[in-house]
Structures are given as C-alpha cells and as structure tokens.
PDB file of C-alpha atoms and ligand atoms in Angstrom:
ATOM      1  CA  MET A   1       0.000   0.000   0.000  1.00  0.00           C
ATOM      2  CA  THR A   2       2.908   2.349   0.718  1.00  0.00           C
ATOM      3  CA  ILE A   3       4.346   1.752  -2.728  1.00  0.00           C
ATOM      4  CA  ILE A   4       1.084   2.378  -4.558  1.00  0.00           C
ATOM      5  CA  ARG A   5       0.339   5.489  -2.497  1.00  0.00           C
ATOM      6  CA  ASP A   6       3.770   6.999  -3.293  1.00  0.00           C
ATOM      7  CA  GLN A   7       3.519   9.673  -6.018  1.00  0.00           C
ATOM      8  CA  ASN A   8       7.029   8.703  -7.208  1.00  0.00           C
ATOM      9  CA  THR A   9       6.123   5.076  -7.937  1.00  0.00           C
ATOM     10  CA  SER A  10       6.546   4.106 -11.600  1.00  0.00           C
ATOM     11  CA  ARG A  11       3.537   2.870 -13.532  1.00  0.00           C
ATOM     12  CA  GLY A  12       4.996  -0.640 -13.735  1.00  0.00           C
ATOM     13  CA  ASP A  13       5.352  -0.852  -9.965  1.00  0.00           C
ATOM     14  CA  PHE A  14       1.929   0.718  -9.441  1.00  0.00           C
ATOM     15  CA  VAL A  15       0.323  -2.021 -11.534  1.00  0.00           C
ATOM     16  CA  PHE A  16       2.433  -4.806  -9.996  1.00  0.00           C
ATOM     17  CA  TYR A  17       1.778  -3.862  -6.363  1.00  0.00           C
ATOM     18  CA  SER A  18      -1.889  -2.996  -6.961  1.00  0.00           C
ATOM     19  CA  ASP A  19      -2.333  -6.452  -8.480  1.00  0.00           C
ATOM     20  CA  ARG A  20      -0.782  -8.026  -5.366  1.00  0.00           C
ATOM     21  CA  VAL A  21      -3.159  -6.221  -3.017  1.00  0.00           C
ATOM     22  CA  ILE A  22      -6.120  -6.950  -5.306  1.00  0.00           C
ATOM     23  CA  ARG A  23      -5.288 -10.673  -5.223  1.00  0.00           C
ATOM     24  CA  LEU A  24      -5.292 -10.620  -1.408  1.00  0.00           C
ATOM     25  CA  LEU A  25      -8.600  -8.725  -1.334  1.00  0.00           C
ATOM     26  CA  VAL A  26     -10.268 -11.148  -3.728  1.00  0.00           C
ATOM     27  CA  GLU A  27      -9.048 -14.124  -1.681  1.00  0.00           C
ATOM     28  CA  GLU A  28     -10.361 -12.455   1.482  1.00  0.00           C
ATOM     29  CA  GLY A  29     -13.692 -11.718  -0.214  1.00  0.00           C
ATOM     30  CA  LEU A  30     -14.138 -15.398  -1.024  1.00  0.00           C
ATOM     31  CA  ASN A  31     -13.873 -16.135   2.716  1.00  0.00           C
ATOM     32  CA  TYR A  32     -17.204 -14.326   3.165  1.00  0.00           C
ATOM     33  CA  LEU A  33     -19.101 -16.843   1.040  1.00  0.00           C
ATOM     34  CA  PRO A  34     -21.177 -19.356   3.019  1.00  0.00           C
ATOM     35  CA  VAL A  35     -19.982 -22.947   3.082  1.00  0.00           C
ATOM     36  CA  VAL A  36     -21.478 -26.307   3.988  1.00  0.00           C
ATOM     37  CA  ASN A  37     -19.716 -29.168   5.719  1.00  0.00           C
ATOM     38  CA  LYS A  38     -18.061 -31.624   3.363  1.00  0.00           C
ATOM     39  CA  GLU A  39     -16.219 -34.839   4.151  1.00  0.00           C
ATOM     40  CA  VAL A  40     -13.471 -36.077   1.847  1.00  0.00           C
ATOM     41  CA  ILE A  41     -11.210 -39.115   2.107  1.00  0.00           C
ATOM     42  CA  THR A  42      -7.517 -38.269   1.909  1.00  0.00           C
ATOM     43  CA  PRO A  43      -4.986 -40.491   0.043  1.00  0.00           C
ATOM     44  CA  MET A  44      -4.223 -41.919   3.505  1.00  0.00           C
ATOM     45  CA  GLY A  45      -7.716 -43.453   3.522  1.00  0.00           C
ATOM     46  CA  VAL A  46      -8.704 -41.153   6.375  1.00  0.00           C
ATOM     47  CA  PRO A  47     -11.803 -38.929   6.386  1.00  0.00           C
ATOM     48  CA  PHE A  48     -11.264 -35.164   6.589  1.00  0.00           C
ATOM     49  CA  GLN A  49     -14.081 -32.895   7.727  1.00  0.00           C
ATOM     50  CA  GLY A  50     -13.863 -29.903   5.404  1.00  0.00           C
ATOM     51  CA  VAL A  51     -16.137 -27.363   3.799  1.00  0.00           C
ATOM     52  CA  ALA A  52     -17.412 -26.566   0.302  1.00  0.00           C
ATOM     53  CA  PHE A  53     -19.095 -23.588  -1.333  1.00  0.00           C
ATOM     54  CA  GLU A  54     -22.167 -24.820  -3.184  1.00  0.00           C
ATOM     55  CA  GLY A  55     -23.487 -21.531  -4.536  1.00  0.00           C
ATOM     56  CA  ARG A  56     -22.467 -19.678  -7.664  1.00  0.00           C
ATOM     57  CA  ILE A  57     -20.598 -16.401  -7.956  1.00  0.00           C
ATOM     58  CA  CYS A  58     -19.827 -13.788 -10.548  1.00  0.00           C
ATOM     59  CA  GLY A  59     -17.774 -10.609 -10.672  1.00  0.00           C
ATOM     60  CA  VAL A  60     -19.122  -7.204 -11.657  1.00  0.00           C
ATOM     61  CA  SER A  61     -16.567  -4.510 -12.398  1.00  0.00           C
ATOM     62  CA  ILE A  62     -17.285  -0.785 -12.372  1.00  0.00           C
ATOM     63  CA  MET A  63     -15.507   0.465 -15.487  1.00  0.00           C
ATOM     64  CA  ARG A  64     -12.969   1.612 -15.905  1.00  0.00           C
ATOM     65  CA  ALA A  65     -10.882   1.273 -12.731  1.00  0.00           C
ATOM     66  CA  GLY A  66     -12.765  -1.833 -11.560  1.00  0.00           C
ATOM     67  CA  GLU A  67     -11.570  -3.705 -14.645  1.00  0.00           C
ATOM     68  CA  SER A  68      -8.101  -3.731 -13.082  1.00  0.00           C
ATOM     69  CA  MET A  69      -9.490  -6.185 -10.513  1.00  0.00           C
ATOM     70  CA  GLU A  70     -10.896  -8.710 -12.979  1.00  0.00           C
ATOM     71  CA  GLN A  71      -7.641 -10.638 -13.464  1.00  0.00           C
ATOM     72  CA  GLY A  72      -7.254 -11.073  -9.695  1.00  0.00           C
ATOM     73  CA  LEU A  73     -10.677 -12.726  -9.655  1.00  0.00           C
ATOM     74  CA  ARG A  74      -9.982 -14.838 -12.751  1.00  0.00           C
ATOM     75  CA  ASP A  75      -6.739 -16.056 -11.156  1.00  0.00           C
ATOM     76  CA  VAL A  76      -8.626 -17.685  -8.299  1.00  0.00           C
ATOM     77  CA  CYS A  77     -11.996 -18.603  -9.850  1.00  0.00           C
ATOM     78  CA  THR A  78     -11.766 -20.562 -13.085  1.00  0.00           C
ATOM     79  CA  SER A  79     -14.210 -19.529 -15.834  1.00  0.00           C
ATOM     80  CA  VAL A  80     -15.780 -16.906 -13.583  1.00  0.00           C
ATOM     81  CA  ARG A  81     -18.470 -14.820 -15.277  1.00  0.00           C
ATOM     82  CA  ILE A  82     -17.863 -11.086 -15.189  1.00  0.00           C
ATOM     83  CA  GLY A  83     -20.501  -8.420 -15.718  1.00  0.00           C
ATOM     84  CA  LYS A  84     -19.555  -4.836 -16.483  1.00  0.00           C
ATOM     85  CA  VAL A  85     -21.149  -1.548 -15.571  1.00  0.00           C
ATOM     86  CA  LEU A  86     -19.736   1.656 -17.013  1.00  0.00           C
ATOM     87  CA  ILE A  87     -20.138   4.468 -14.520  1.00  0.00           C
ATOM     88  CA  GLN A  88     -18.040   7.626 -14.742  1.00  0.00           C
ATOM     89  CA  ARG A  89     -17.799  10.452 -12.222  1.00  0.00           C
ATOM     90  CA  ASP A  90     -18.300  13.895 -13.705  1.00  0.00           C
ATOM     91  CA  GLU A  91     -14.900  15.521 -13.131  1.00  0.00           C
ATOM     92  CA  ARG A  92     -16.524  18.858 -12.204  1.00  0.00           C
ATOM     93  CA  THR A  93     -19.436  17.782  -9.980  1.00  0.00           C
ATOM     94  CA  ALA A  94     -18.199  14.304  -8.865  1.00  0.00           C
ATOM     95  CA  GLN A  95     -21.712  13.012  -9.674  1.00  0.00           C
ATOM     96  CA  PRO A  96     -21.762   9.467 -11.140  1.00  0.00           C
ATOM     97  CA  LYS A  97     -23.344   8.792 -14.540  1.00  0.00           C
ATOM     98  CA  LEU A  98     -24.425   5.360 -15.720  1.00  0.00           C
ATOM     99  CA  TYR A  99     -23.580   4.690 -19.397  1.00  0.00           C
ATOM    100  CA  TYR A 100     -23.792   0.919 -19.889  1.00  0.00           C
ATOM    101  CA  SER A 101     -24.337  -2.371 -18.136  1.00  0.00           C
ATOM    102  CA  LYS A 102     -24.094  -5.998 -19.217  1.00  0.00           C
ATOM    103  CA  LEU A 103     -24.633  -8.649 -16.574  1.00  0.00           C
ATOM    104  CA  PRO A 104     -24.837 -12.471 -16.574  1.00  0.00           C
ATOM    105  CA  LYS A 105     -28.468 -13.487 -17.317  1.00  0.00           C
ATOM    106  CA  ASP A 106     -28.787 -15.558 -14.149  1.00  0.00           C
ATOM    107  CA  ILE A 107     -27.150 -12.953 -11.892  1.00  0.00           C
ATOM    108  CA  ALA A 108     -30.194 -12.966  -9.558  1.00  0.00           C
ATOM    109  CA  ASP A 109     -29.146 -16.476  -8.437  1.00  0.00           C
ATOM    110  CA  ARG A 110     -25.516 -15.577  -7.838  1.00  0.00           C
ATOM    111  CA  TRP A 111     -23.282 -14.059  -5.198  1.00  0.00           C
ATOM    112  CA  VAL A 112     -21.668 -10.937  -6.656  1.00  0.00           C
ATOM    113  CA  LEU A 113     -18.139  -9.693  -6.052  1.00  0.00           C
ATOM    114  CA  LEU A 114     -18.474  -6.025  -6.959  1.00  0.00           C
ATOM    115  CA  LEU A 115     -15.097  -4.652  -8.037  1.00  0.00           C
ATOM    116  CA  ASP A 116     -13.945  -1.027  -7.750  1.00  0.00           C
ATOM    117  CA  PRO A 117     -10.620   0.016  -6.176  1.00  0.00           C
ATOM    118  CA  MET A 118     -11.725   3.507  -5.052  1.00  0.00           C
ATOM    119  CA  LEU A 119     -14.750   4.497  -2.969  1.00  0.00           C
ATOM    120  CA  ALA A 120     -14.852   8.274  -2.464  1.00  0.00           C
ATOM    121  CA  THR A 121     -18.392   9.712  -2.131  1.00  0.00           C
ATOM    122  CA  GLY A 122     -19.778   6.235  -2.763  1.00  0.00           C
ATOM    123  CA  GLY A 123     -21.954   7.593  -5.581  1.00  0.00           C
ATOM    124  CA  SER A 124     -20.562   5.294  -8.302  1.00  0.00           C
ATOM    125  CA  ALA A 125     -20.765   2.114  -6.231  1.00  0.00           C
ATOM    126  CA  MET A 126     -24.269   2.951  -4.964  1.00  0.00           C
ATOM    127  CA  LYS A 127     -25.486   3.538  -8.520  1.00  0.00           C
ATOM    128  CA  CYS A 128     -24.024   0.185  -9.503  1.00  0.00           C
ATOM    129  CA  ILE A 129     -25.693  -1.570  -6.582  1.00  0.00           C
ATOM    130  CA  GLU A 130     -29.037  -0.101  -7.715  1.00  0.00           C
ATOM    131  CA  VAL A 131     -28.422  -1.708 -11.129  1.00  0.00           C
ATOM    132  CA  LEU A 132     -27.665  -5.047  -9.435  1.00  0.00           C
ATOM    133  CA  LEU A 133     -30.771  -4.904  -7.243  1.00  0.00           C
ATOM    134  CA  GLU A 134     -32.922  -4.081 -10.294  1.00  0.00           C
ATOM    135  CA  ALA A 135     -31.472  -7.214 -11.905  1.00  0.00           C
ATOM    136  CA  GLY A 136     -32.697  -9.237  -8.915  1.00  0.00           C
ATOM    137  CA  VAL A 137     -29.452  -9.648  -6.955  1.00  0.00           C
ATOM    138  CA  LYS A 138     -30.043  -9.923  -3.208  1.00  0.00           C
ATOM    139  CA  GLU A 139     -28.357  -7.137  -1.230  1.00  0.00           C
ATOM    140  CA  GLU A 140     -26.869  -9.585   1.265  1.00  0.00           C
ATOM    141  CA  ARG A 141     -25.217 -11.461  -1.603  1.00  0.00           C
ATOM    142  CA  ILE A 142     -23.141  -8.460  -2.724  1.00  0.00           C
ATOM    143  CA  LEU A 143     -19.518  -8.305  -1.546  1.00  0.00           C
ATOM    144  CA  PHE A 144     -17.931  -4.982  -2.443  1.00  0.00           C
ATOM    145  CA  VAL A 145     -14.185  -5.524  -2.930  1.00  0.00           C
ATOM    146  CA  ASN A 146     -12.235  -2.280  -2.711  1.00  0.00           C
ATOM    147  CA  LEU A 147      -8.702  -0.980  -2.164  1.00  0.00           C
ATOM    148  CA  ILE A 148      -9.271   2.360  -0.441  1.00  0.00           C
ATOM    149  CA  CYS A 149     -12.437   3.969   0.843  1.00  0.00           C
ATOM    150  CA  SER A 150     -13.221   7.282   2.485  1.00  0.00           C
ATOM    151  CA  PRO A 151     -15.065   7.035   5.808  1.00  0.00           C
ATOM    152  CA  GLU A 152     -17.904   9.161   4.371  1.00  0.00           C
ATOM    153  CA  GLY A 153     -18.286   6.856   1.360  1.00  0.00           C
ATOM    154  CA  ALA A 154     -18.281   3.670   3.419  1.00  0.00           C
ATOM    155  CA  LEU A 155     -20.864   5.067   5.862  1.00  0.00           C
ATOM    156  CA  ALA A 156     -23.124   6.319   3.060  1.00  0.00           C
ATOM    157  CA  MET A 157     -23.009   2.891   1.392  1.00  0.00           C
ATOM    158  CA  LEU A 158     -23.818   0.996   4.568  1.00  0.00           C
ATOM    159  CA  LYS A 159     -26.610   3.428   5.469  1.00  0.00           C
ATOM    160  CA  MET A 160     -28.270   2.875   2.105  1.00  0.00           C
ATOM    161  CA  PHE A 161     -27.473  -0.849   1.872  1.00  0.00           C
ATOM    162  CA  PRO A 162     -27.115  -2.199   5.437  1.00  0.00           C
ATOM    163  CA  LYS A 163     -26.819  -5.835   4.328  1.00  0.00           C
ATOM    164  CA  LEU A 164     -23.902  -5.091   1.987  1.00  0.00           C
ATOM    165  CA  GLN A 165     -20.457  -6.392   2.972  1.00  0.00           C
ATOM    166  CA  ILE A 166     -17.372  -4.293   2.211  1.00  0.00           C
ATOM    167  CA  ILE A 167     -13.939  -5.880   1.930  1.00  0.00           C
ATOM    168  CA  THR A 168     -11.342  -3.114   1.804  1.00  0.00           C
ATOM    169  CA  ALA A 169      -7.602  -2.728   2.357  1.00  0.00           C
ATOM    170  CA  GLU A 170      -7.734   0.673   4.073  1.00  0.00           C
ATOM    171  CA  ILE A 171     -10.200   3.315   5.278  1.00  0.00           C
ATOM    172  CA  ASP A 172      -8.622   6.725   4.738  1.00  0.00           C
ATOM    173  CA  GLU A 173      -9.043  10.070   6.504  1.00  0.00           C
ATOM    174  CA  GLY A 174     -11.482  11.858   4.203  1.00  0.00           C
ATOM    175  CA  MET A 175     -11.763  13.704   0.884  1.00  0.00           C
ATOM    176  CA  ASP A 176     -10.577  16.989  -0.582  1.00  0.00           C
ATOM    177  CA  GLU A 177     -12.833  19.663  -2.116  1.00  0.00           C
ATOM    178  CA  ASN A 178     -12.813  17.750  -5.438  1.00  0.00           C
ATOM    179  CA  LYS A 179     -13.967  14.578  -3.669  1.00  0.00           C
ATOM    180  CA  PHE A 180     -10.599  12.840  -4.024  1.00  0.00           C
ATOM    181  CA  ILE A 181      -9.612  10.537  -1.173  1.00  0.00           C
ATOM    182  CA  LEU A 182      -6.999  11.811   1.322  1.00  0.00           C
ATOM    183  CA  PRO A 183      -4.278  10.693   1.709  1.00  0.00           C
ATOM    184  CA  GLY A 184      -5.449   8.311  -1.044  1.00  0.00           C
ATOM    185  CA  LEU A 185      -3.348   7.463  -4.071  1.00  0.00           C
ATOM    186  CA  GLY A 186      -4.617   9.947  -6.669  1.00  0.00           C
ATOM    187  CA  ASP A 187      -6.596   8.794  -9.684  1.00  0.00           C
ATOM    188  CA  PHE A 188      -6.388   5.004  -9.688  1.00  0.00           C
ATOM    189  CA  GLY A 189      -7.648   4.527 -13.250  1.00  0.00           C
ATOM    190  CA  ASP A 190      -5.204   7.044 -14.691  1.00  0.00           C
ATOM    191  CA  ARG A 191      -2.235   5.540 -12.832  1.00  0.00           C
ATOM    192  CA  TYR A 192      -3.148   1.906 -13.596  1.00  0.00           C
ATOM    193  CA  PHE A 193      -3.998   2.383 -17.270  1.00  0.00           C
ATOM    194  CA  GLY A 194      -1.390   5.079 -17.945  1.00  0.00           C
ATOM    195  CA  THR A 195      -3.703   7.945 -18.906  1.00  0.00           C
ATOM    196  CA  GLU A 196      -2.293  10.580 -16.524  1.00  0.00           C
TER     197      GLU A 196
HETATM  198  C1  PRP B 201     -13.384   6.446  -9.887  1.00  0.00           C
HETATM  199  C2  PRP B 201     -13.340   5.147  -9.100  1.00  0.00           C
HETATM  200  C3  PRP B 201     -14.775   4.958  -8.686  1.00  0.00           C
HETATM  201  C4  PRP B 201     -15.226   6.372  -8.452  1.00  0.00           C
HETATM  202  C5  PRP B 201     -15.181   6.664  -6.976  1.00  0.00           C
HETATM  203  O1  PRP B 201     -13.806   6.229 -11.182  1.00  0.00           O
HETATM  204  O2  PRP B 201     -12.852   4.054  -9.819  1.00  0.00           O
HETATM  205  O3  PRP B 201     -15.575   4.322  -9.663  1.00  0.00           O
HETATM  206  O4  PRP B 201     -14.296   7.243  -9.139  1.00  0.00           O
HETATM  207  O5  PRP B 201     -15.737   7.886  -6.691  1.00  0.00           O
HETATM  208  P1  PRP B 201     -17.144   8.042  -5.965  1.00  0.00           P
HETATM  209  O6  PRP B 201     -17.161   7.082  -4.833  1.00  0.00           O
HETATM  210  O7  PRP B 201     -17.146   9.477  -5.506  1.00  0.00           O
HETATM  211  O8  PRP B 201     -18.221   7.787  -6.962  1.00  0.00           O
HETATM  212  P2  PRP B 201     -13.894   7.391 -12.281  1.00  0.00           P
HETATM  213  O9  PRP B 201     -15.318   7.808 -12.472  1.00  0.00           O
HETATM  214  O10 PRP B 201     -12.905   8.482 -11.960  1.00  0.00           O
HETATM  215  O11 PRP B 201     -13.505   6.680 -13.616  1.00  0.00           O
HETATM  216  P3  PRP B 201     -12.280   5.715 -14.010  1.00  0.00           P
HETATM  217  O12 PRP B 201     -12.651   4.380 -13.478  1.00  0.00           O
HETATM  218  O13 PRP B 201     -12.283   5.778 -15.488  1.00  0.00           O
HETATM  219  O14 PRP B 201     -11.022   6.251 -13.404  1.00  0.00           O
HETATM  220  N1  URA B 202     -11.348   8.135  -7.927  1.00  0.00           N
HETATM  221  C1  URA B 202     -10.002   7.925  -7.786  1.00  0.00           C
HETATM  222  O1  URA B 202      -9.389   7.266  -8.629  1.00  0.00           O
HETATM  223  N2  URA B 202      -9.382   8.445  -6.722  1.00  0.00           N
HETATM  224  C2  URA B 202     -10.027   9.157  -5.781  1.00  0.00           C
HETATM  225  O2  URA B 202      -9.387   9.596  -4.813  1.00  0.00           O
HETATM  226  C3  URA B 202     -11.415   9.369  -5.935  1.00  0.00           C
HETATM  227  C4  URA B 202     -12.046   8.847  -7.018  1.00  0.00           C
END
C-alpha cells in the first residue's frame, strides 16, 4: 500500500503492487461466502471434515478502474463470469453517470463480487448496486471488494445498503474539495492504465 500510495512510484510498480493487493482482497472476499460441511477421504484413507461452497458467484466490475481487478478474480476462480457496468464520475461535480451495463443473465441467483478500487463519495458504487438490485441480486449477496475507501463513502453505502459487505484494504481520513480521497493514491484509473 505504501508503494502504490507513493507519487514517485513508476507505472509498472503501481500495476504490480496494486495487483498483489487486489489478489489478497479477492481471496479475502471469497472467505465471506457461506460454506457447507463436506467430508473427503484423503490419500491416507482417512476422512477429513472440510467445507465446500455450493453456490455460484460472478464478478461485476465498475468500469474503468474496476476492470483492473478482474484478473485477480480470474486467477482464483476458473471460468468466472464477469458483468460490467460503465459508470463515470463527472470531473466537475463528482456526480456518477451510468452509461452501460451488461450482466450475466442468471445474476439474480448468484453471489456478486463487486469490483472497484476507489470508494470516495460512494456515488458510483451505490449507482451500480441499484443496477444489481434491479437485476434481482439480493443485497446480502453483494460483496464490495475495494482498495481504499473514504469514511464518508463507506458510511453512506452501509446506510443505504445495510446488508452489503465491504472488503477493503484501508479506510482513509477523508476527501478533498474535489472529492478525491486523502491521503489516497490519486486517480487510480489514470495511474493503472497510464492515462495521466
Ligand atoms: C473512480 C473510481 C470509482 C469512483 C469513486 O472512477 O474508480 O468508480 O471514481 O468515486 P465516488 O465514490 O465518488 O463515486 P472514475 O469515475 O474516476 O472513472 P475511471 O474508473 O475511469 O477512473
Ligand atoms: N477516484 C479515484 O481514482 N481516486 C479518488 O481519490 C477518488 C475517485
């Protein structure tokens, strides 16, 4: 986190270390899925009392920055389905605008890992959750996987969607007058995709 927050970090290192944290967050998110007891027999012929996840999941990334988290999910869930929602913050007003969404047809039956590295006002993520709920996803089946959130954004999200679960690496101090997270890491999408 220190490396990706550093303004002097090269783009290559920013991508490399962001990917490492994203992988950890995705793995942690999967720990929040419910499991049932499952017995297996080990090669020693001995039963082992384990667990198994019997539901189905999918990812939904908030474009563009959320797309950076898709590979981390693909690395741990083979053939995972990934929906996309394009929401962009107006650079002047910080208000989110929904442009496009494409979700798996059976998303209402799935657990959803919602992917976006930055949660500032929470406007973008809340708009995306509205899209998911309209598609029939149950609020308690949404796991929001995120790198950095502002306290205001996290509180606003949980006030509006109390059954939502947020898996984040760090909760920061606040936001500046342009609704950028402080201390934050700047514009994640620009740094990750090289459009600074
Ligand atoms: C960023 C970020 C979130 C949003 C967070 O995306 O990835 O989606 O801003 O801000 P909010 O919580 O105040 O809505 P942005 O719209 O800048 O687009 P990008 O993904 O193309 O960088
Ligand atoms: N989007 C970002 O990429 N960074 C912020 O601090 C806020 C929104």
